[in-house]
Short mmCIF file of C-alpha atoms in Angstrom, two decimals:
data_model
loop_
_atom_site.label_atom_id
_atom_site.label_comp_id
_atom_site.label_asym_id
_atom_site.label_seq_id
_atom_site.Cartn_x
_atom_site.Cartn_y
_atom_site.Cartn_z
CA MET A 274 37.37 -117.39 -82.01
CA ALA A 275 36.99 -114.14 -80.01
CA VAL A 276 33.40 -115.07 -79.07
CA SER A 277 34.53 -118.49 -77.85
CA ARG A 278 37.23 -116.94 -75.70
CA SER A 279 34.77 -114.45 -74.19
CA LYS A 280 32.36 -117.23 -73.28
CA THR A 281 35.12 -119.29 -71.69
CA LEU A 282 36.34 -116.30 -69.68
CA ALA A 283 32.84 -115.42 -68.50
CA PHE A 284 32.22 -119.01 -67.41
CA ALA A 285 35.51 -119.09 -65.47
CA ALA A 286 34.72 -115.78 -63.73
CA ILE A 287 31.24 -116.94 -62.71
CA ALA A 288 32.55 -120.30 -61.44
CA ILE A 289 35.28 -118.72 -59.31
CA ALA A 290 32.97 -116.05 -57.90
CA ALA A 291 30.38 -118.69 -56.97
CA LEU A 292 33.07 -120.83 -55.36
CA LEU A 293 34.49 -118.00 -53.27
CA HIS A 294 31.03 -116.96 -52.14
CA SER A 295 29.78 -120.46 -51.23
CA SER A 296 32.96 -121.50 -49.38
CA VAL A 297 32.38 -119.93 -45.99
CA ALA A 298 35.57 -119.98 -43.91
CA GLN A 299 35.33 -122.34 -40.99
CA THR A 300 36.57 -121.02 -37.65
CA THR A 301 38.94 -123.22 -35.67
CA HIS A 302 38.70 -122.78 -31.89
CA THR A 303 41.51 -124.05 -29.65
CA VAL A 304 39.69 -125.04 -26.45
CA GLY A 305 41.10 -123.18 -23.45
CA GLY A 306 43.46 -121.12 -25.60
CA ASN A 307 47.02 -121.38 -24.30
CA THR A 308 45.84 -123.39 -21.28
CA GLY A 309 44.89 -126.32 -23.51
CA TRP A 310 42.68 -129.21 -22.39
CA THR A 311 43.81 -130.06 -18.85
CA ILE A 312 42.67 -129.83 -15.22
CA PRO A 313 42.28 -126.05 -14.75
CA GLN A 314 43.57 -124.33 -11.64
CA GLY A 315 40.53 -122.05 -11.49
CA GLY A 316 37.90 -124.80 -11.75
CA ASP A 317 35.36 -125.18 -14.54
CA SER A 318 34.98 -121.37 -14.76
CA VAL A 319 38.20 -121.33 -16.81
CA TYR A 320 36.49 -123.13 -19.70
CA SER A 321 33.09 -121.46 -19.28
CA ASN A 322 34.79 -118.04 -19.45
CA TRP A 323 36.68 -119.16 -22.56
CA ALA A 324 33.49 -120.37 -24.25
CA SER A 325 31.59 -117.16 -23.43
CA GLY A 326 34.25 -115.17 -25.28
CA ASN A 327 33.80 -117.13 -28.52
CA SER A 328 31.02 -117.46 -31.08
CA PHE A 329 30.40 -120.96 -32.45
CA SER A 330 28.61 -121.81 -35.70
CA VAL A 331 27.77 -125.02 -37.52
CA GLY A 332 30.89 -126.10 -39.42
CA ASP A 333 33.35 -124.68 -36.88
CA ILE A 334 36.05 -126.95 -35.47
CA LEU A 335 37.07 -127.45 -31.82
CA VAL A 336 40.70 -128.42 -31.19
CA PHE A 337 41.53 -130.07 -27.85
CA ASN A 338 45.28 -130.03 -27.09
CA PHE A 339 46.35 -132.40 -24.30
CA ALA A 340 49.14 -134.75 -23.30
CA ALA A 341 48.59 -138.20 -24.83
CA GLY A 342 47.59 -140.77 -22.22
CA ALA A 343 46.81 -138.14 -19.58
CA HIS A 344 43.39 -136.95 -20.79
CA ASP A 345 40.69 -137.60 -23.38
CA VAL A 346 37.70 -135.78 -24.91
CA THR A 347 34.27 -137.27 -24.22
CA GLN A 348 31.04 -135.80 -25.58
CA VAL A 349 28.03 -136.45 -23.31
CA ASN A 350 24.46 -135.29 -22.78
CA LYS A 351 23.53 -132.58 -20.29
CA ALA A 352 22.60 -134.97 -17.47
CA ASP A 353 25.94 -136.78 -17.69
CA TYR A 354 27.72 -133.45 -18.02
CA ASP A 355 26.17 -132.16 -14.79
CA SER A 356 26.97 -135.40 -12.93
CA CYS A 357 30.43 -135.80 -14.54
CA SER A 358 29.52 -139.27 -15.81
CA ALA A 359 31.27 -140.82 -18.83
CA SER A 360 29.35 -144.12 -18.68
CA ASN A 361 27.22 -143.38 -21.79
CA PRO A 362 29.39 -141.20 -24.05
CA MET A 363 28.20 -139.93 -27.41
CA MET A 364 31.81 -140.15 -28.58
CA THR A 365 35.29 -140.35 -27.04
CA SER A 366 38.64 -139.33 -28.54
CA THR A 367 42.02 -140.22 -26.99
CA ASN A 368 44.16 -138.99 -29.90
CA THR A 369 45.76 -135.58 -29.47
CA PRO A 370 45.11 -133.05 -30.74
CA ALA A 371 41.43 -134.02 -30.95
CA ARG A 372 39.62 -132.12 -33.73
CA ILE A 373 35.81 -132.12 -33.50
CA THR A 374 33.59 -130.51 -36.15
CA LEU A 375 30.37 -128.93 -34.87
CA ASN A 376 27.83 -130.38 -37.31
CA THR A 377 24.62 -129.40 -35.51
CA SER A 378 23.32 -126.33 -33.74
CA GLY A 379 22.44 -126.20 -30.06
CA GLU A 380 24.40 -126.93 -26.90
CA HIS A 381 27.26 -129.43 -26.97
CA TYR A 382 28.80 -130.88 -23.80
CA PHE A 383 32.39 -132.14 -23.45
CA ILE A 384 34.25 -133.56 -20.44
CA CYS A 385 37.46 -135.43 -19.73
CA GLY A 386 36.51 -139.05 -19.10
CA VAL A 387 39.53 -139.78 -16.88
CA PRO A 388 38.17 -140.33 -13.33
CA GLY A 389 38.29 -137.19 -11.21
CA HIS A 390 39.17 -134.79 -14.03
CA CYS A 391 35.64 -133.57 -14.81
CA SER A 392 34.85 -132.97 -11.13
CA ALA A 393 38.09 -130.97 -10.94
CA GLY A 394 36.80 -128.61 -13.67
CA GLN A 395 37.86 -130.24 -16.97
CA LYS A 396 34.53 -129.72 -18.75
CA VAL A 397 33.14 -127.24 -21.29
CA THR A 398 29.79 -126.36 -22.87
CA VAL A 399 29.54 -124.63 -26.25
CA ASN A 400 26.37 -123.18 -27.78
CA VAL A 401 26.42 -123.61 -31.56
CA LEU A 402 24.43 -121.26 -33.80
CA ALA A 403 22.87 -122.44 -37.03
CA SER A 404 24.91 -121.65 -40.13
CA THR A 405 23.67 -118.68 -42.14
CA THR A 406 25.23 -119.93 -45.38
CA GLY A 407 22.84 -119.49 -48.28
CA SER A 408 20.37 -117.22 -46.43
CA SER A 409 21.31 -114.19 -48.51
CA PRO A 410 21.33 -114.13 -52.32
CA SER A 411 24.70 -114.37 -54.00
CA PRO A 412 25.84 -111.05 -55.46
CA SER A 413 26.30 -111.02 -59.21
CA PRO A 414 29.98 -111.34 -60.01
CA ALA A 415 31.54 -108.26 -61.51
CA PRO A 416 32.56 -108.78 -65.12
CA MET A 417 36.25 -109.36 -65.65
CA MET A 418 37.63 -107.13 -68.38
CA MET A 419 40.42 -108.43 -70.58
CA PRO A 420 42.36 -106.27 -73.01
CA PRO A 421 41.64 -107.14 -76.64
CA SER A 422 44.11 -109.55 -78.14
CA PRO A 423 46.28 -107.80 -80.71
CA SER A 424 45.90 -109.11 -84.23
CA PRO A 425 48.94 -111.16 -85.11
CA ALA A 426 51.18 -109.51 -87.68
CA PRO A 427 51.49 -111.39 -90.94
CA ARG A 428 54.56 -113.52 -91.11
CA ARG A 429 57.03 -112.93 -93.92
CA ALA A 430 58.31 -116.07 -95.50
CA LEU A 431 62.06 -116.37 -95.84
CA THR A 432 63.41 -117.06 -99.27
CA PRO A 433 66.31 -119.43 -99.60
CA ALA A 434 68.59 -116.50 -100.48
CA SER A 435 67.67 -114.43 -97.38
CA ALA A 436 67.53 -117.28 -94.86
CA PRO A 437 70.64 -117.17 -92.64
CA SER A 438 72.83 -120.22 -92.58
CA PRO A 439 72.89 -121.93 -89.19
CA ALA A 440 76.15 -121.39 -87.36
CA PRO A 441 78.00 -124.49 -86.21
CA THR A 442 77.39 -125.22 -82.58
CA THR A 443 80.18 -126.39 -80.31
CA VAL A 444 79.02 -128.45 -77.38
CA SER A 445 81.34 -128.35 -74.39
CA ALA A 446 81.52 -131.22 -71.97
CA PRO A 447 79.94 -130.25 -68.63
CA THR A 448 82.33 -129.53 -65.83
CA PRO A 449 81.87 -131.95 -62.94
CA SER A 450 80.24 -130.22 -60.01
CA THR A 451 82.21 -130.17 -56.80
CA SER A 452 79.17 -129.32 -54.69
CA PRO A 453 78.07 -132.21 -52.51
CA VAL A 454 74.82 -133.85 -53.49
CA ALA A 455 72.09 -134.59 -50.97
CA GLY A 456 73.24 -138.19 -50.64
CA ASP A 457 76.78 -137.07 -49.69
CA VAL A 458 75.61 -134.98 -46.74
CA PRO A 459 75.50 -137.02 -43.54
CA LEU A 460 72.14 -136.72 -41.86
CA SER A 461 72.19 -136.63 -38.10
CA ALA A 462 69.61 -138.76 -36.42
CA PRO A 463 67.03 -136.76 -34.43
CA SER A 464 67.68 -136.80 -30.76
CA PRO A 465 64.98 -138.54 -28.76
CA SER A 466 62.80 -136.13 -26.82
CA ALA A 467 61.36 -136.71 -23.40
CA ARG A 468 57.68 -137.54 -23.23
CA PRO A 469 55.35 -134.72 -22.20
CA PRO A 470 54.40 -134.42 -18.52
CA MET A 471 51.64 -136.73 -17.34
CA THR A 472 48.87 -135.86 -14.88
CA TYR A 473 47.92 -138.62 -12.42
CA THR A 474 44.80 -138.49 -10.24
CA VAL A 475 45.77 -140.24 -7.01
CA GLY A 476 43.41 -143.14 -6.36
CA ASP A 477 41.58 -142.43 -9.63
CA SER A 478 37.81 -142.20 -9.01
CA PHE A 479 38.21 -143.19 -5.34
CA GLY A 480 40.18 -140.00 -4.72
CA TRP A 481 42.31 -139.13 -1.68
CA ASN A 482 40.28 -140.66 1.15
CA ILE A 483 40.70 -143.23 3.92
CA PRO A 484 40.98 -146.47 1.92
CA THR A 485 38.69 -149.37 2.62
CA SER A 486 41.51 -151.89 2.15
CA GLY A 487 44.35 -150.17 4.03
CA ALA A 488 47.54 -148.60 2.70
CA SER A 489 47.89 -151.28 0.02
CA GLN A 490 45.08 -149.61 -1.93
CA PHE A 491 47.20 -146.56 -2.80
CA GLN A 492 50.38 -148.60 -3.28
CA ASN A 493 48.55 -150.88 -5.73
CA TRP A 494 47.39 -147.77 -7.59
CA ALA A 495 51.00 -146.50 -7.89
CA ALA A 496 52.51 -149.89 -8.77
CA GLY A 497 51.58 -149.85 -12.45
CA LYS A 498 52.67 -146.29 -13.19
CA ASP A 499 55.96 -144.77 -14.40
CA PHE A 500 56.41 -141.44 -12.61
CA MET A 501 58.92 -138.97 -14.07
CA VAL A 502 60.22 -135.52 -13.20
CA GLY A 503 57.68 -132.97 -14.50
CA ASP A 504 54.64 -135.18 -13.91
CA ILE A 505 51.77 -133.90 -11.77
CA LEU A 506 49.88 -135.60 -8.93
CA VAL A 507 46.28 -134.51 -8.34
CA PHE A 508 44.76 -135.27 -4.91
CA ASN A 509 40.96 -134.99 -4.94
CA TYR A 510 39.30 -134.75 -1.51
CA THR A 511 36.70 -132.84 0.46
CA ALA A 512 37.95 -129.51 1.84
CA GLY A 513 38.35 -129.66 5.60
CA ALA A 514 38.11 -133.46 5.71
CA HIS A 515 41.64 -134.24 4.45
CA ASN A 516 44.91 -132.64 3.37
CA VAL A 517 48.17 -133.64 1.66
CA ALA A 518 51.52 -133.57 3.47
CA GLU A 519 54.83 -134.52 1.88
CA VAL A 520 57.16 -135.99 4.52
CA THR A 521 60.44 -137.85 4.92
CA SER A 522 60.76 -141.63 4.81
CA ASP A 523 61.00 -141.87 8.63
CA ALA A 524 57.95 -139.64 9.15
CA PHE A 525 56.04 -141.69 6.56
CA THR A 526 56.81 -144.93 8.43
CA ALA A 527 55.86 -143.39 11.79
CA CYS A 528 52.80 -141.54 10.40
CA THR A 529 53.95 -138.25 11.89
CA THR A 530 53.72 -134.75 10.40
CA VAL A 531 55.74 -132.76 12.96
CA ASN A 532 58.07 -131.34 10.30
CA PRO A 533 56.42 -131.83 6.89
CA ILE A 534 58.26 -130.90 3.69
CA SER A 535 55.03 -129.36 2.40
CA LEU A 536 51.38 -129.24 3.44
CA ASP A 537 48.37 -128.36 1.31
CA SER A 538 44.70 -128.32 2.31
CA ASN A 539 43.07 -126.72 -0.77
CA PRO A 540 41.53 -129.39 -3.03
CA PRO A 541 42.30 -130.45 -5.60
CA SER A 542 45.96 -130.37 -4.50
CA ARG A 543 48.26 -130.39 -7.53
CA ILE A 544 51.87 -131.35 -6.83
CA THR A 545 54.56 -131.28 -9.52
CA LEU A 546 57.29 -133.90 -9.20
CA THR A 547 60.41 -131.76 -9.53
CA THR A 548 63.06 -134.18 -8.24
CA ALA A 549 63.91 -137.83 -8.85
CA GLY A 550 63.83 -140.46 -6.11
CA GLU A 551 61.25 -141.56 -3.56
CA HIS A 552 58.47 -139.20 -2.47
CA PHE A 553 56.22 -139.80 0.53
CA TYR A 554 52.72 -138.37 1.08
CA LEU A 555 50.13 -138.80 3.81
CA CYS A 556 47.05 -137.15 5.26
CA ALA A 557 48.00 -135.15 8.35
CA ILE A 558 44.54 -135.40 9.93
CA PRO A 559 45.04 -137.49 13.14
CA GLY A 560 44.30 -141.17 12.56
CA HIS A 561 44.03 -140.97 8.77
CA CYS A 562 47.60 -142.05 7.95
CA SER A 563 47.45 -145.02 10.34
CA ALA A 564 44.19 -146.02 8.64
CA GLY A 565 46.03 -146.29 5.32
CA GLN A 566 45.78 -142.79 3.78
CA GLN A 567 49.43 -142.63 2.70
CA LEU A 568 51.28 -143.00 -0.57
CA SER A 569 54.91 -143.50 -1.62
CA ILE A 570 56.12 -143.28 -5.23
CA ASN A 571 59.46 -143.60 -7.02
CA VAL A 572 60.20 -140.83 -9.54
CA SER A 573 62.55 -141.32 -12.51
CA GLY A 574 64.79 -138.43 -13.54
CA ALA A 575 64.23 -138.81 -17.29
CA GLY A 576 61.11 -136.69 -17.46
CA SER A 577 60.27 -133.21 -18.69
CA THR A 578 63.21 -131.10 -19.84
CA SER A 579 61.86 -128.01 -18.08
CA PRO A 580 60.45 -128.99 -14.66
CA SER A 581 58.69 -126.49 -12.46
CA PRO A 582 60.59 -124.90 -9.53
CA SER A 583 61.12 -127.29 -6.62
CA GLY A 584 58.62 -127.26 -3.78
CA SER A 585 55.68 -125.97 -5.79
CA THR A 586 52.37 -127.49 -4.71
CA THR A 587 50.14 -125.50 -7.06
CA PRO A 588 52.03 -125.36 -10.36
CA SER A 589 50.54 -124.02 -13.51
CA SER A 590 48.76 -126.50 -15.72
CA PRO A 591 51.12 -128.20 -18.19
CA SER A 592 51.03 -126.54 -21.58
CA PRO A 593 50.76 -128.85 -24.57
CA THR A 594 54.03 -129.51 -26.39
CA ALA A 595 54.70 -128.22 -29.87
CA GLY A 596 53.88 -131.66 -31.26
CA ASP A 597 50.43 -131.52 -29.67
CA MET A 598 49.44 -128.19 -31.10
CA ALA A 599 47.23 -128.27 -34.13
CA PRO A 600 48.38 -126.27 -37.21
CA PRO A 601 46.06 -123.45 -38.27
CA SER A 602 43.36 -124.62 -40.63
CA PRO A 603 43.71 -123.15 -44.14
CA ASN A 604 40.94 -120.84 -45.31
CA SER A 605 38.61 -123.11 -47.21
CA ALA A 606 37.46 -120.19 -49.39
CA ALA A 607 40.93 -119.84 -50.95
CA THR A 608 41.23 -123.34 -52.41
CA VAL A 609 39.23 -125.69 -54.63
CA GLY A 610 40.01 -129.31 -53.79
CA GLY A 611 43.55 -128.30 -52.91
CA VAL A 612 43.98 -126.03 -56.01
CA SER A 613 44.16 -122.30 -55.40
CA ALA A 614 41.92 -119.86 -57.24
CA ALA A 615 45.04 -118.15 -58.63
CA ALA A 616 46.21 -121.43 -60.18
CA PHE A 617 42.76 -122.00 -61.63
CA LEU A 618 42.84 -118.54 -63.26
CA SER A 619 46.29 -119.27 -64.69
CA VAL A 620 44.95 -122.41 -66.40
CA VAL A 621 42.00 -120.49 -67.83
CA ALA A 622 44.30 -117.72 -69.10
CA ALA A 623 46.55 -120.29 -70.75
CA LEU A 624 43.58 -121.81 -72.58
CA LEU A 625 42.62 -118.42 -73.94
CA LEU A 626 46.04 -117.68 -75.41
#
């Protein structure tokens, strides 16, 4: 019996040691850190600097946190990455947070496939190193010492004369509990939360330029969208060729920028919608507004619960909401198919007793 127990214990020790050695912990990388996956204010250097500070190996996981409907994650080849083309993607994910496992070594290229986002800097390259799992021999597991089991003392049989008579047992009726049960506690319905801020690229891939079909081109673009407080407008244009001026309704109709509410000439111009109502934008370069480079939108007040300060034209990139953030991945070396090594040892110990 003792030999059988020793063999069982040795087998369990070897199995657990082999499992813990072979299960190399995967590293989960949140792309962009706290910035998340969005149009960066500092251009594509934001993501290249982030990638240079991390080491990627086969089996690691990339987590892209972004506002649903505002961005996506598209994996492309190097040529499409350099040209910001999403016409031939290797894969595309629109579900947030997007979790992508790095299954092969080498360079991997990711962009946002929403028109204008990649050219505004929403792109990242990661260089994946080959996994070193199994390159070094597994160390021999240290033997697990168990104290010898004490020999059970012989049991003394009770004679009828010495056996105690069982005492009568009185069973009392249980006292009804006055504590409320779970079904008695009223559950309050969760309050609906506002949707996360959305980022809209004005004109999509056409950008902020003199339209070929007049002012209706930008109004048609805005017609199918639901703008809310906290949302962000991104105006993509060539520096020095255009600008973005927010004006009053009268100035918008007259195409004048004598007293603009705000004026920005650093592309891409990012404007946070901080107030509800109508907002009017035009290009202040002479002749551009009259040629149709103007946009009016209607903003609903039921947007983000924490809008940026009013008047900001270069707000910080929206951080992903708590619901978008991915939970930390458990250490794969600590579990076996969902069962912890400690639980496994407990089962083995119980079999030996």
